[in-house]
Coordinates of C-alpha atoms and ligand atoms in Angstrom, one line a residue:
V1 CA 84.5 -95.7 56.4
A2 CA 86.6 -98.8 56.8
E3 CA 85.4 -99.7 60.2
A4 CA 82.5 -101.7 58.8
A5 CA 81.9 -104.9 60.8
S6 CA 81.7 -108.4 59.3
P7 CA 78.4 -110.3 59.8
Q8 CA 80.0 -112.4 62.6
E9 CA 81.3 -109.2 64.2
S10 CA 77.9 -107.6 63.9
A11 CA 76.2 -110.5 65.7
F12 CA 78.9 -110.4 68.3
E13 CA 78.4 -106.6 68.8
Q14 CA 74.7 -107.1 69.0
A15 CA 75.1 -109.6 71.8
L16 CA 77.3 -107.3 73.8
R17 CA 75.3 -104.1 73.3
P18 CA 74.1 -102.5 76.5
R19 CA 70.3 -102.3 76.4
T20 CA 69.6 -99.7 79.1
L21 CA 71.2 -96.4 80.2
D22 CA 72.2 -98.2 83.4
E23 CA 74.1 -100.9 81.5
L24 CA 76.0 -98.3 79.5
V25 CA 79.5 -97.9 80.8
G26 CA 81.1 -94.5 81.2
Q27 CA 79.8 -91.3 79.5
E28 CA 78.3 -90.3 82.9
R29 CA 77.4 -86.8 81.8
V30 CA 75.6 -87.9 78.6
R31 CA 73.8 -90.7 80.5
E32 CA 72.5 -88.3 83.1
Q33 CA 71.4 -85.7 80.6
L34 CA 69.8 -88.2 78.4
A35 CA 68.0 -89.9 81.3
L36 CA 66.5 -86.5 82.1
V37 CA 65.4 -85.8 78.6
L38 CA 63.7 -89.3 78.3
D39 CA 62.1 -89.2 81.8
A40 CA 60.7 -85.8 81.2
A41 CA 59.2 -86.9 77.9
V42 CA 57.7 -90.0 79.4
A43 CA 56.2 -88.0 82.3
R44 CA 54.7 -85.5 79.9
E45 CA 53.6 -88.2 77.5
R46 CA 55.3 -86.4 74.7
T47 CA 57.9 -87.5 72.2
P48 CA 61.3 -86.3 73.3
D49 CA 63.4 -83.7 71.5
H50 CA 65.4 -84.8 68.6
V51 CA 68.9 -86.0 69.7
L52 CA 72.2 -85.5 67.9
L53 CA 75.1 -87.8 68.9
S54 CA 78.5 -87.0 67.6
G55 CA 81.9 -88.6 68.0
P56 CA 84.3 -91.0 66.4
P57 CA 83.1 -94.5 65.2
G58 CA 82.6 -97.2 67.8
L59 CA 81.9 -95.0 70.8
G60 CA 78.3 -96.0 71.3
K61 CA 76.1 -93.8 69.0
T62 CA 74.1 -96.7 67.6
T63 CA 73.9 -98.3 71.1
I64 CA 72.5 -95.1 72.6
A65 CA 69.9 -94.7 69.8
M66 CA 68.8 -98.3 70.5
I67 CA 68.6 -97.5 74.3
I68 CA 66.5 -94.4 73.6
A69 CA 64.0 -96.4 71.7
N70 CA 64.1 -99.1 74.3
Q71 CA 63.6 -96.7 77.2
L72 CA 60.7 -95.1 75.4
A73 CA 59.3 -98.6 74.5
A74 CA 59.2 -97.1 70.9
P75 CA 60.0 -98.9 67.6
L76 CA 63.3 -98.0 66.2
R77 CA 63.8 -97.4 62.5
L78 CA 67.3 -97.4 61.2
T79 CA 68.7 -95.7 58.2
S80 CA 71.8 -93.8 57.2
G81 CA 72.8 -90.7 55.4
P82 CA 74.4 -92.5 52.4
A83 CA 71.1 -94.3 51.9
I84 CA 69.2 -91.0 51.6
Q85 CA 70.5 -89.5 48.4
H86 CA 67.3 -88.0 47.1
A87 CA 64.6 -86.0 49.0
G88 CA 62.2 -88.7 47.7
D89 CA 64.2 -91.4 49.7
L90 CA 63.5 -89.5 52.8
A91 CA 59.9 -88.7 52.0
A92 CA 59.3 -92.5 51.6
I93 CA 60.8 -93.1 55.0
L94 CA 58.8 -90.3 56.6
S95 CA 55.6 -91.4 55.1
G96 CA 56.0 -94.7 57.0
V97 CA 56.7 -93.1 60.4
N98 CA 54.2 -93.7 63.2
E99 CA 53.6 -91.6 66.2
G100 CA 56.4 -91.9 68.8
D101 CA 58.8 -93.8 66.5
V102 CA 62.5 -93.2 66.9
L103 CA 64.2 -92.7 63.5
F104 CA 67.9 -93.3 63.7
I105 CA 69.9 -91.7 60.9
D106 CA 73.6 -92.9 61.1
E107 CA 76.1 -90.7 59.3
I108 CA 73.5 -88.0 59.0
H109 CA 76.1 -85.6 57.6
R110 CA 76.2 -87.7 54.4
M111 CA 72.7 -87.0 53.3
S112 CA 72.2 -84.9 50.2
R113 CA 71.4 -81.2 50.6
P114 CA 67.8 -81.5 49.3
A115 CA 67.1 -84.4 51.7
E116 CA 68.6 -82.3 54.6
E117 CA 66.2 -79.5 53.9
L118 CA 63.3 -81.8 53.8
L119 CA 64.5 -83.4 57.1
Y120 CA 64.7 -80.2 59.0
M121 CA 61.2 -79.2 57.9
A122 CA 59.9 -82.5 59.1
M123 CA 61.7 -82.2 62.4
E124 CA 60.4 -78.7 63.0
D125 CA 56.8 -78.8 61.7
F126 CA 56.1 -82.5 61.4
R127 CA 55.0 -81.8 57.9
V128 CA 56.8 -81.6 54.6
D129 CA 55.9 -80.7 51.0
V130 CA 56.8 -83.5 48.7
V131 CA 57.4 -82.3 45.2
V132 CA 56.2 -84.6 42.5
G133 CA 56.9 -84.2 38.8
K134 CA 59.3 -81.8 37.2
G135 CA 59.1 -78.4 35.5
P136 CA 55.8 -76.5 35.1
G137 CA 53.8 -79.6 35.9
A138 CA 55.5 -80.1 39.3
T139 CA 53.1 -80.1 42.3
A140 CA 53.8 -80.0 46.0
I141 CA 51.9 -82.5 48.0
P142 CA 51.8 -81.8 51.7
L143 CA 52.6 -84.8 53.9
Q144 CA 51.6 -84.7 57.5
I145 CA 53.9 -86.7 59.8
P146 CA 53.0 -87.8 63.4
P147 CA 55.3 -86.6 66.2
F148 CA 58.4 -88.7 66.1
T149 CA 62.0 -88.4 67.3
V150 CA 65.1 -88.2 65.1
V151 CA 68.3 -89.6 66.6
G152 CA 71.1 -88.5 64.3
A153 CA 74.7 -89.8 64.5
T154 CA 77.7 -88.1 63.0
T155 CA 81.4 -88.4 63.3
R156 CA 81.7 -84.6 63.5
A157 CA 78.8 -82.3 64.4
G158 CA 80.7 -79.5 62.5
L159 CA 79.9 -81.2 59.2
L160 CA 76.2 -80.6 59.6
P161 CA 74.7 -77.4 58.3
G162 CA 73.6 -75.0 61.0
P163 CA 69.9 -75.1 60.3
L164 CA 69.8 -78.9 60.6
R165 CA 72.0 -78.8 63.7
D166 CA 69.6 -76.3 65.3
R167 CA 66.7 -78.7 65.0
F168 CA 68.2 -81.0 67.6
G169 CA 67.0 -80.2 71.1
F170 CA 69.7 -82.3 72.7
T171 CA 73.2 -82.8 71.5
A172 CA 75.7 -85.1 73.0
Q173 CA 79.4 -85.1 72.1
L174 CA 80.8 -88.6 72.8
D175 CA 84.5 -88.6 73.7
Y176 CA 87.0 -91.4 73.8
Y177 CA 86.7 -93.6 76.9
E178 CA 89.1 -93.7 79.8
P179 CA 91.2 -96.9 80.2
S180 CA 89.2 -97.6 83.4
D181 CA 85.9 -97.5 81.5
L182 CA 87.3 -99.8 78.8
D183 CA 88.6 -102.2 81.4
R184 CA 85.0 -102.3 82.8
I185 CA 83.6 -102.8 79.2
V186 CA 86.0 -105.7 78.7
R187 CA 85.1 -107.3 82.0
R188 CA 81.4 -106.9 81.2
S189 CA 81.8 -108.5 77.8
A190 CA 83.9 -111.3 79.2
D191 CA 81.1 -112.1 81.7
L192 CA 78.5 -112.1 78.9
L193 CA 80.8 -114.5 76.9
D194 CA 81.5 -116.7 79.9
L195 CA 85.2 -116.0 79.4
Q196 CA 87.7 -116.0 82.2
V197 CA 89.9 -112.9 82.1
S198 CA 92.3 -111.8 84.8
A199 CA 92.3 -108.3 86.1
E200 CA 95.6 -107.5 84.5
A201 CA 94.5 -108.9 81.2
S202 CA 91.3 -106.8 81.0
A203 CA 93.2 -103.7 82.0
E204 CA 95.8 -104.5 79.2
I205 CA 93.1 -105.0 76.6
G206 CA 91.3 -101.9 77.8
S207 CA 94.4 -99.7 77.6
R208 CA 95.2 -100.9 74.0
S209 CA 91.6 -100.2 72.7
R210 CA 92.4 -96.7 71.5
G211 CA 89.6 -95.3 73.7
T212 CA 86.9 -97.2 71.8
P213 CA 84.5 -99.8 73.1
R214 CA 84.0 -101.4 69.7
I215 CA 87.8 -102.0 69.6
A216 CA 87.8 -103.3 73.2
N217 CA 85.2 -105.9 72.2
R218 CA 87.0 -106.7 69.0
L219 CA 90.3 -107.2 70.7
L220 CA 88.7 -109.3 73.4
R221 CA 87.4 -111.6 70.5
R222 CA 90.9 -111.9 69.1
V223 CA 92.4 -112.6 72.6
R224 CA 89.7 -115.2 73.2
D225 CA 90.6 -117.0 69.9
Y226 CA 94.2 -117.0 71.0
A227 CA 93.5 -118.3 74.5
E228 CA 91.3 -121.1 73.1
V229 CA 93.8 -122.3 70.4
R230 CA 97.1 -121.8 72.2
A231 CA 96.1 -122.3 75.9
D232 CA 93.2 -123.6 78.0
G233 CA 90.8 -120.8 77.2
A234 CA 91.4 -118.6 80.2
V235 CA 92.9 -115.2 79.5
D236 CA 95.8 -114.1 81.8
H237 CA 98.1 -111.1 81.3
A238 CA 100.7 -113.0 79.2
I239 CA 98.1 -114.4 76.9
A240 CA 96.5 -111.0 76.4
Q241 CA 99.9 -109.4 75.6
A242 CA 100.9 -112.2 73.3
A243 CA 97.6 -112.1 71.4
L244 CA 97.7 -108.3 71.1
D245 CA 101.3 -108.3 69.8
L246 CA 100.3 -110.9 67.3
Y247 CA 97.6 -108.7 65.9
E248 CA 100.0 -105.7 65.8
V249 CA 98.2 -103.5 68.3
D250 CA 100.9 -101.6 70.0
D251 CA 101.0 -100.6 73.6
L252 CA 99.2 -97.3 73.0
G253 CA 96.5 -99.1 71.0
L254 CA 97.7 -97.7 67.6
D255 CA 96.6 -100.1 64.8
R256 CA 98.1 -100.5 61.4
L257 CA 96.3 -97.5 59.9
D258 CA 97.3 -95.2 62.7
R259 CA 100.9 -96.2 62.4
A260 CA 100.9 -96.0 58.6
V261 CA 99.6 -92.4 58.8
L262 CA 102.4 -91.4 61.3
D263 CA 104.9 -93.3 59.3
A264 CA 104.0 -91.6 56.0
L265 CA 103.9 -88.3 57.7
C266 CA 107.4 -88.6 59.2
R267 CA 109.2 -90.7 56.6
N268 CA 107.7 -89.5 53.3
F269 CA 106.9 -85.9 54.2
G270 CA 109.5 -85.0 56.8
G271 CA 106.9 -84.5 59.4
G272 CA 104.7 -82.2 57.4
P273 CA 102.9 -80.0 56.9
V274 CA 101.1 -82.1 54.3
G275 CA 97.5 -81.9 53.0
I276 CA 95.1 -84.6 54.1
A277 CA 94.4 -85.6 50.5
T278 CA 98.1 -86.3 49.9
L279 CA 98.5 -88.1 53.2
A280 CA 95.5 -90.3 52.4
V281 CA 97.0 -91.3 49.0
A282 CA 100.3 -92.1 50.7
V283 CA 98.6 -94.7 52.9
S284 CA 96.2 -95.9 50.1
E285 CA 93.1 -95.0 52.0
E286 CA 90.1 -92.8 51.5
R287 CA 90.5 -89.3 52.8
E288 CA 87.4 -89.8 55.1
T289 CA 88.9 -93.0 56.6
V290 CA 92.0 -91.1 57.6
E291 CA 90.1 -88.1 58.8
E292 CA 87.4 -89.8 60.8
L293 CA 89.1 -93.0 61.9
A294 CA 92.8 -92.4 62.4
E295 CA 93.3 -88.7 63.0
P296 CA 91.1 -87.9 66.0
F297 CA 92.9 -90.5 68.1
L298 CA 96.3 -89.4 66.9
V299 CA 95.4 -85.8 67.7
R300 CA 94.1 -86.9 71.1
L301 CA 97.5 -88.6 71.8
G302 CA 99.3 -85.5 70.8
F303 CA 101.0 -87.2 67.9
L304 CA 99.4 -85.2 65.1
A305 CA 98.3 -81.6 64.7
R306 CA 96.0 -80.1 62.2
T307 CA 97.3 -76.8 61.0
P308 CA 96.0 -74.4 58.3
R309 CA 98.9 -75.5 56.2
G310 CA 98.3 -79.2 56.7
R311 CA 99.0 -82.1 59.1
I312 CA 102.2 -82.2 61.1
A313 CA 103.8 -84.8 63.2
T314 CA 104.8 -83.8 66.8
P315 CA 108.1 -84.8 68.3
A316 CA 106.2 -87.5 70.4
A317 CA 105.1 -89.1 67.1
W318 CA 108.6 -89.3 65.8
R319 CA 109.8 -90.9 69.1
H320 CA 106.9 -93.3 69.1
L321 CA 108.1 -94.6 65.7
G322 CA 111.6 -94.9 67.1
L323 CA 112.8 -92.0 65.1
T324 CA 114.6 -88.8 66.1
P325 CA 112.6 -85.6 65.5
P326 CA 114.5 -83.4 63.0
A327 CA 116.2 -80.3 64.3
G328 CA 113.7 -77.4 64.4
V329 CA 110.8 -79.6 65.5
D330 CA 110.1 -78.4 69.1
A331 CA 110.4 -80.9 71.9
Ligands
ADP1 P1 78.9 -96.2 67.0 O1 77.5 -96.3 66.5 O2 79.3 -95.0 67.7 O3 79.9 -96.5 65.9 P2 78.2 -98.6 68.5 O4 77.1 -98.1 69.3 O5 77.9 -99.5 67.3 O6 79.2 -97.4 68.1 O7 79.2 -99.3 69.6 C1 80.1 -100.3 69.2 C2 80.1 -101.4 70.2 O8 80.7 -101.0 71.4 C3 78.7 -101.9 70.6 O9 78.5 -103.2 70.2 C4 78.7 -101.9 72.1 O10 78.6 -103.3 72.6 C5 80.0 -101.3 72.5 N1 79.7 -100.1 73.3 C6 79.7 -98.9 72.9 N2 79.5 -98.0 73.9 C7 79.5 -98.7 75.0 C8 79.4 -98.4 76.4 N3 79.3 -97.1 76.8 N4 79.4 -99.4 77.3 C9 79.5 -100.7 76.9 N5 79.6 -101.1 75.6 C10 79.6 -100.1 74.7

């Protein structure tokens, strides 16, 4: 998915990452539930249940996985679904797991089917049979795995097969953040960066972050550049607005991809319904990028609806683009 961060951005994200549940802004319910899961496990001196985190990119799944390991004082191993294409890839990872480790699997829905099956056996029984060889000579070698905790992250829990989903004792659905939370995240980041940001400016950046902490931090970085080059480094409301306009983030936080999707939907396809594959081609993006990055936020804003016949633009979407909804589209 096109949200991949550049090396500089990764270092920046790393520096701003909350390290404890208390430092995590927002997501109160998830924080409280997770604190209970972790505290109970520590009290019982057991490894906690496996944890599944779902939600759009940039909402804090990796951050929470790191916090879990941190609060348990356990080593964190990181891998991702696309890196596990064969059951053998997973077996290799599992054979290196130590007792109490936290294994973070990002994009867990993108593992291959055979690997998924191996994983849920490992999660349930802490043992798997690794098949070596092919045909009549194939043998199953049992592999014992010490108790460990899987933290899986996925953009949509619905993409996981039921048997795998059922192995997670705790599931948290992360939702887009409220503007007030994003405002707090911007102020927290500005403090860590020793950057002076006025209250109006942090609220402005927060409200244009499309509900996403990663984007809030990314925009803050752009605004900081602007303030350093075009002003004295301090960020007031006018500077924040000018910088955000320059980077084509509109007042609702829609970015270029979001607007391209709406634009194609309204101008090329008369507002739909149109299939997701066709829509993705129209904006020259992968289907997954449109589905996982752009759509959830457009749906949340009430600009786009997913119907059995395809995607449709709502009257609000037409108006946001400065267009008149065609007759027959309900107001
Ligand atoms: P995901 O794994 O869901 O794509 P990340 O955990 O990588 O998202 O979060 C992206 C960035 O956003 C992190 O660098 C982190 O600094 C910031 N972030 C995410 N959630 C929060 C939060 N609740 N409070 C403060 N910062 C957050």
